[in-house]
Amino acid sequence: MQAPNAALLARPALLGDAYEHVAGEYDGAEHHTTRILENLSRRAVQCAYQQSHARPVHTILEIGAGTGALTGALLGAWPDAQVIATDPSHEMLAVLERKHGSAAGRLATVLAEVSSAIAASGGSPDLVAAGLADPFLDPPSLRELRAGMPRGSRLLLTVPSRSWARRERTGRLGIPLDNTRFRLRDGSVVFAKSLTYDEPDMRRLVGAAGFVAPTVGTERSTEVWSAPEVCWALGTAP
Ligand SMILES: C[S@@+](CC[C@H](N)C(=O)[O-])C[C@H]1O[C@@H](n2cnc3c(N)ncnc32)[C@H](O)[C@@H]1O
């Protein structure tokens, strides 16, 4: 697959975003909780695969692909599919390209945010996936995504659970519930928007955006005190 030239696409307004600053260190060992959340999110891909492997998946559009934690799981679960990985952060996508360079024939990267991802990717995806989509998973974005998705295509979302966010952010860190915090090696602290949902809210969110038959689930870890959880949803565009 020919990778679209990211430099030719309009740079989304979001590029002042926190993730642009965090990108170089995002995969660092100090962000241990993020690694746990990524593992839980990858488990959700396995659940989604088991529920949809009977349907052919030729093209996967990934939204907010970041440094590619979920990308690897998508490439592995659907070994014949092309994956178009999108993100508004040039720096995050640069890490993803280095990490998954060996999959170059099946992987394209596109600089785009959620509202422009379907148009920018130029494809008609069978599956749209957004792993740890907490910076952008609000109702308007989801409705916009739904409007661009072909009939019968499926949506897979994962987010940190609200219950875990209450334990970790409100309880342990004392930061706003809808924010995540990264401490960088130079001592600076970066906050990023982070919307979280438990299963009932996730089901409502996906249903209200117009997806049918949503399945939801929660993957849990006991690796650290706060017991991280990732809530996921799989729905179909009717
Ligand atoms: C928590 S990271 C998750 C990265 C990756 N999907 C994963 O599973 O590890 C969130 C990603 O969302 C991206 N992002 C932020 N705002 C966005 C938006 N409006 N549309 C799409 N992606 C966005 C960030 O640049 C970042 O790479």
CSV table of C-alpha atoms and ligand atoms in Angstrom, one decimal:
chain,number,residue,atom,x,y,z
A,1,MET,CA,0.0,0.0,0.0
A,2,GLN,CA,1.3,3.5,-0.9
A,3,ALA,CA,1.7,5.5,2.3
A,4,PRO,CA,0.0,9.0,1.9
A,5,ASN,CA,2.5,11.7,2.3
A,6,ALA,CA,1.7,13.2,5.7
A,7,ALA,CA,3.5,16.4,4.9
A,8,LEU,CA,1.0,17.1,2.1
A,9,LEU,CA,-2.0,16.9,4.4
A,10,ALA,CA,-3.2,19.9,6.4
A,11,ARG,CA,-1.8,19.8,9.9
A,12,PRO,CA,-4.8,19.7,12.2
A,13,ALA,CA,-5.2,22.5,14.7
A,14,LEU,CA,-4.7,20.0,17.5
A,15,LEU,CA,-1.0,19.9,17.0
A,16,GLY,CA,-0.4,22.1,20.0
A,17,ASP,CA,-1.6,19.0,21.8
A,18,ALA,CA,0.0,17.4,24.8
A,19,TYR,CA,0.9,14.2,22.9
A,20,GLU,CA,3.2,16.1,20.6
A,21,HIS,CA,5.3,16.9,23.7
A,22,VAL,CA,5.0,13.5,25.3
A,23,ALA,CA,5.7,11.4,22.1
A,24,GLY,CA,9.4,11.0,22.5
A,25,GLU,CA,9.0,9.5,26.0
A,26,TYR,CA,5.5,7.9,25.6
A,27,ASP,CA,6.9,4.4,25.3
A,28,GLY,CA,9.4,4.9,28.2
A,29,ALA,CA,9.5,2.4,31.0
A,30,GLU,CA,8.4,5.1,33.5
A,31,HIS,CA,4.9,5.1,32.0
A,32,HIS,CA,4.2,1.7,33.5
A,33,THR,CA,0.5,2.3,33.9
A,34,THR,CA,0.2,3.2,30.3
A,35,ARG,CA,1.8,-0.1,29.3
A,36,ILE,CA,-0.8,-1.9,31.5
A,37,LEU,CA,-3.7,0.0,29.8
A,38,GLU,CA,-2.2,-0.8,26.4
A,39,ASN,CA,-2.1,-4.5,27.2
A,40,LEU,CA,-5.7,-4.4,28.4
A,41,SER,CA,-6.7,-2.6,25.2
A,42,ARG,CA,-4.9,-5.2,23.1
A,43,ARG,CA,-7.0,-7.9,24.9
A,44,ALA,CA,-10.1,-6.0,23.7
A,45,VAL,CA,-8.9,-6.5,20.1
A,46,GLN,CA,-8.8,-10.3,20.7
A,47,CYS,CA,-12.4,-10.1,22.0
A,48,ALA,CA,-13.5,-8.1,18.9
A,49,TYR,CA,-11.7,-10.5,16.6
A,50,GLN,CA,-13.5,-13.5,18.1
A,51,GLN,CA,-16.8,-11.7,17.6
A,52,SER,CA,-16.2,-10.6,14.0
A,53,HIS,CA,-13.7,-13.0,12.4
A,54,ALA,CA,-16.4,-14.5,10.3
A,55,ARG,CA,-16.7,-11.2,8.5
A,56,PRO,CA,-14.1,-10.3,5.9
A,57,VAL,CA,-11.9,-7.3,7.0
A,58,HIS,CA,-9.8,-5.9,4.2
A,59,THR,CA,-9.3,-2.3,5.5
A,60,ILE,CA,-8.9,-1.1,9.0
A,61,LEU,CA,-8.9,2.6,9.8
A,62,GLU,CA,-7.2,3.3,13.1
A,63,ILE,CA,-8.0,6.6,14.8
A,64,GLY,CA,-5.6,8.2,17.3
A,65,ALA,CA,-3.1,5.5,16.6
A,66,GLY,CA,-0.3,7.2,18.6
A,67,THR,CA,2.9,5.2,18.9
A,68,GLY,CA,1.1,2.1,17.6
A,69,ALA,CA,0.4,-0.1,20.6
A,70,LEU,CA,-2.9,-1.1,19.2
A,71,THR,CA,-1.7,-1.1,15.6
A,72,GLY,CA,0.5,-4.2,16.2
A,73,ALA,CA,-2.5,-6.0,17.6
A,74,LEU,CA,-4.7,-5.1,14.6
A,75,LEU,CA,-2.0,-6.2,12.2
A,76,GLY,CA,-1.6,-9.4,14.1
A,77,ALA,CA,-5.4,-10.2,14.4
A,78,TRP,CA,-6.2,-9.5,10.8
A,79,PRO,CA,-3.0,-10.6,8.9
A,80,ASP,CA,-4.5,-10.0,5.5
A,81,ALA,CA,-5.9,-6.5,6.2
A,82,GLN,CA,-4.4,-3.1,5.3
A,83,VAL,CA,-4.2,-0.8,8.3
A,84,ILE,CA,-4.4,3.0,7.8
A,85,ALA,CA,-3.1,4.5,11.1
A,86,THR,CA,-4.1,8.1,11.7
A,87,ASP,CA,-3.2,10.6,14.4
A,88,PRO,CA,-3.0,14.4,14.7
A,89,SER,CA,0.4,14.2,16.3
A,90,HIS,CA,3.3,14.0,13.8
A,91,GLU,CA,5.7,13.0,16.6
A,92,MET,CA,3.5,10.1,17.7
A,93,LEU,CA,3.1,8.8,14.2
A,94,ALA,CA,6.9,9.0,13.6
A,95,VAL,CA,7.4,6.6,16.6
A,96,LEU,CA,4.7,4.3,15.2
A,97,GLU,CA,6.4,4.3,11.7
A,98,ARG,CA,9.7,3.3,13.3
A,99,LYS,CA,8.1,0.6,15.4
A,100,HIS,CA,6.0,-1.0,12.7
A,101,GLY,CA,8.3,-0.4,9.7
A,102,SER,CA,8.5,-4.1,8.9
A,103,ALA,CA,4.7,-4.0,8.2
A,104,ALA,CA,5.2,-1.2,5.7
A,105,GLY,CA,3.5,-3.1,2.8
A,106,ARG,CA,0.3,-3.3,4.9
A,107,LEU,CA,0.5,-0.1,6.8
A,108,ALA,CA,-0.1,3.6,5.9
A,109,THR,CA,0.1,6.6,8.2
A,110,VAL,CA,-2.0,9.7,7.8
A,111,LEU,CA,-1.9,12.9,9.9
A,112,ALA,CA,-5.5,13.5,10.8
A,113,GLU,CA,-7.8,13.9,13.8
A,114,VAL,CA,-10.9,12.0,14.5
A,115,SER,CA,-13.2,14.4,12.6
A,116,SER,CA,-11.2,14.2,9.4
A,117,ALA,CA,-9.8,10.7,9.6
A,118,ILE,CA,-12.2,8.9,7.3
A,119,ALA,CA,-12.0,11.5,4.6
A,120,ALA,CA,-8.2,11.8,4.9
A,121,SER,CA,-7.7,8.1,4.7
A,122,GLY,CA,-9.5,8.0,1.5
A,123,GLY,CA,-10.8,4.5,2.2
A,124,SER,CA,-14.0,2.8,3.0
A,125,PRO,CA,-13.0,0.8,6.1
A,126,ASP,CA,-14.5,-2.5,7.2
A,127,LEU,CA,-13.3,-1.8,10.7
A,128,VAL,CA,-12.6,1.5,12.5
A,129,ALA,CA,-10.6,1.1,15.7
A,130,ALA,CA,-9.6,3.6,18.3
A,131,GLY,CA,-7.5,2.3,21.2
A,132,LEU,CA,-7.3,4.3,24.4
A,133,ALA,CA,-9.4,6.9,22.7
A,134,ASP,CA,-9.8,9.0,25.8
A,135,PRO,CA,-8.5,12.3,24.4
A,136,PHE,CA,-11.2,12.5,21.7
A,137,LEU,CA,-14.1,10.1,22.5
A,138,ASP,CA,-16.9,12.6,23.0
A,139,PRO,CA,-20.5,12.3,21.6
A,140,PRO,CA,-20.0,14.8,18.7
A,141,SER,CA,-16.8,13.1,17.5
A,142,LEU,CA,-18.4,9.7,17.6
A,143,ARG,CA,-21.4,10.9,15.6
A,144,GLU,CA,-19.1,12.4,13.0
A,145,LEU,CA,-17.3,9.1,12.8
A,146,ARG,CA,-20.5,7.2,12.4
A,147,ALA,CA,-21.7,9.6,9.6
A,148,GLY,CA,-18.6,8.7,7.5
A,149,MET,CA,-18.6,5.0,8.1
A,150,PRO,CA,-20.0,2.6,5.4
A,151,ARG,CA,-23.0,0.5,6.1
A,152,GLY,CA,-22.1,-2.7,7.8
A,153,SER,CA,-18.6,-1.5,8.9
A,154,ARG,CA,-17.7,-2.0,12.6
A,155,LEU,CA,-16.3,0.2,15.3
A,156,LEU,CA,-14.0,-0.9,18.1
A,157,LEU,CA,-13.3,1.5,20.9
A,158,THR,CA,-11.3,1.2,24.1
A,159,VAL,CA,-10.9,3.7,26.9
A,160,PRO,CA,-9.7,3.6,30.5
A,161,SER,CA,-12.7,2.9,32.7
A,162,ARG,CA,-14.3,5.6,34.8
A,163,SER,CA,-14.1,3.5,37.9
A,164,TRP,CA,-10.3,3.2,37.5
A,165,ALA,CA,-10.0,6.9,36.8
A,166,ARG,CA,-11.8,7.7,40.1
A,167,ARG,CA,-9.4,5.5,42.0
A,168,GLU,CA,-6.2,6.7,40.2
A,169,ARG,CA,-6.9,10.4,39.4
A,170,THR,CA,-9.3,11.5,42.1
A,171,GLY,CA,-8.1,9.2,44.8
A,172,ARG,CA,-4.4,8.8,44.4
A,173,LEU,CA,-3.2,11.7,42.2
A,174,GLY,CA,-5.7,14.4,43.2
A,175,ILE,CA,-6.1,15.6,39.6
A,176,PRO,CA,-9.2,16.3,37.6
A,177,LEU,CA,-11.1,13.2,36.6
A,178,ASP,CA,-11.1,14.1,32.9
A,179,ASN,CA,-7.3,14.6,32.7
A,180,THR,CA,-4.3,12.4,32.5
A,181,ARG,CA,-0.9,13.5,33.6
A,182,PHE,CA,2.6,12.7,32.2
A,183,ARG,CA,5.8,13.7,34.1
A,184,LEU,CA,8.6,14.2,31.5
A,185,ARG,CA,12.3,13.5,32.1
A,186,ASP,CA,13.1,17.3,32.1
A,187,GLY,CA,10.8,17.7,35.1
A,188,SER,CA,7.9,19.2,33.2
A,189,VAL,CA,4.3,18.0,33.7
A,190,VAL,CA,1.9,17.7,30.8
A,191,PHE,CA,-1.9,17.3,31.2
A,192,ALA,CA,-4.0,15.8,28.5
A,193,LYS,CA,-7.8,15.6,28.1
A,194,SER,CA,-8.9,12.0,29.0
A,195,LEU,CA,-12.6,11.0,28.9
A,196,THR,CA,-13.3,7.7,30.6
A,197,TYR,CA,-16.4,5.5,30.6
A,198,ASP,CA,-17.8,2.4,32.4
A,199,GLU,CA,-19.8,-0.1,30.5
A,200,PRO,CA,-23.3,1.4,30.8
A,201,ASP,CA,-22.1,4.8,29.6
A,202,MET,CA,-20.0,3.3,26.8
A,203,ARG,CA,-23.1,1.4,25.6
A,204,ARG,CA,-25.2,4.6,25.7
A,205,LEU,CA,-22.5,6.6,23.9
A,206,VAL,CA,-22.1,4.1,21.1
A,207,GLY,CA,-25.9,3.6,20.7
A,208,ALA,CA,-26.6,7.4,20.8
A,209,ALA,CA,-24.1,7.9,18.0
A,210,GLY,CA,-26.2,5.5,15.8
A,211,PHE,CA,-24.3,2.2,16.1
A,212,VAL,CA,-26.4,-0.9,16.5
A,213,ALA,CA,-25.9,-4.0,18.6
A,214,PRO,CA,-23.1,-2.7,20.7
A,215,THR,CA,-21.2,-5.2,22.7
A,216,VAL,CA,-19.3,-3.9,25.7
A,217,GLY,CA,-16.8,-5.4,28.0
A,218,THR,CA,-14.1,-4.6,30.6
A,219,GLU,CA,-10.6,-5.9,30.8
A,220,ARG,CA,-8.9,-5.8,34.2
A,221,SER,CA,-5.4,-5.9,35.7
A,222,THR,CA,-4.3,-6.4,39.3
A,223,GLU,CA,-0.7,-5.5,38.5
A,224,VAL,CA,-0.7,-2.2,40.5
A,225,TRP,CA,-2.7,-0.9,43.4
A,226,SER,CA,-5.3,1.0,41.5
A,227,ALA,CA,-6.2,-2.1,39.4
A,228,PRO,CA,-6.3,-0.5,35.9
A,229,GLU,CA,-9.3,-1.3,33.7
A,230,VAL,CA,-10.1,-0.8,30.1
A,231,CYS,CA,-13.7,-0.6,28.9
A,232,TRP,CA,-14.3,-1.5,25.3
A,233,ALA,CA,-17.2,-1.4,22.8
A,234,LEU,CA,-17.9,-3.0,19.5
A,235,GLY,CA,-20.8,-1.7,17.3
A,236,THR,CA,-22.0,-1.8,13.8
A,237,ALA,CA,-22.9,1.0,11.4
A,238,PRO,CA,-26.4,0.1,10.1
B,1,LIG,C1,-3.6,7.7,24.9
B,1,LIG,S1,-3.0,7.8,23.2
B,1,LIG,C2,-3.4,6.2,22.6
B,1,LIG,C3,-2.5,5.8,21.5
B,1,LIG,C4,-2.8,4.5,20.8
B,1,LIG,N1,-4.0,4.4,20.2
B,1,LIG,C5,-2.7,3.3,21.9
B,1,LIG,O1,-3.6,2.5,21.9
B,1,LIG,O2,-1.7,3.3,22.6
B,1,LIG,C6,-4.1,8.9,22.5
B,1,LIG,C7,-3.8,9.4,21.1
B,1,LIG,O3,-4.9,10.2,20.6
B,1,LIG,C8,-4.4,11.2,19.8
B,1,LIG,N2,-5.4,12.3,19.7
B,1,LIG,C9,-5.5,13.4,20.5
B,1,LIG,N3,-6.5,14.1,20.1
B,1,LIG,C10,-7.1,13.5,19.0
B,1,LIG,C11,-8.2,13.8,18.1
B,1,LIG,N4,-8.9,14.9,18.3
B,1,LIG,N5,-8.4,12.9,17.1
B,1,LIG,C12,-7.7,11.8,16.9
B,1,LIG,N6,-6.6,11.5,17.8
B,1,LIG,C13,-6.3,12.3,18.8
B,1,LIG,C14,-3.1,11.6,20.5
B,1,LIG,O4,-2.2,12.3,19.6
B,1,LIG,C15,-2.6,10.3,21.0
B,1,LIG,O5,-1.7,9.7,20.0
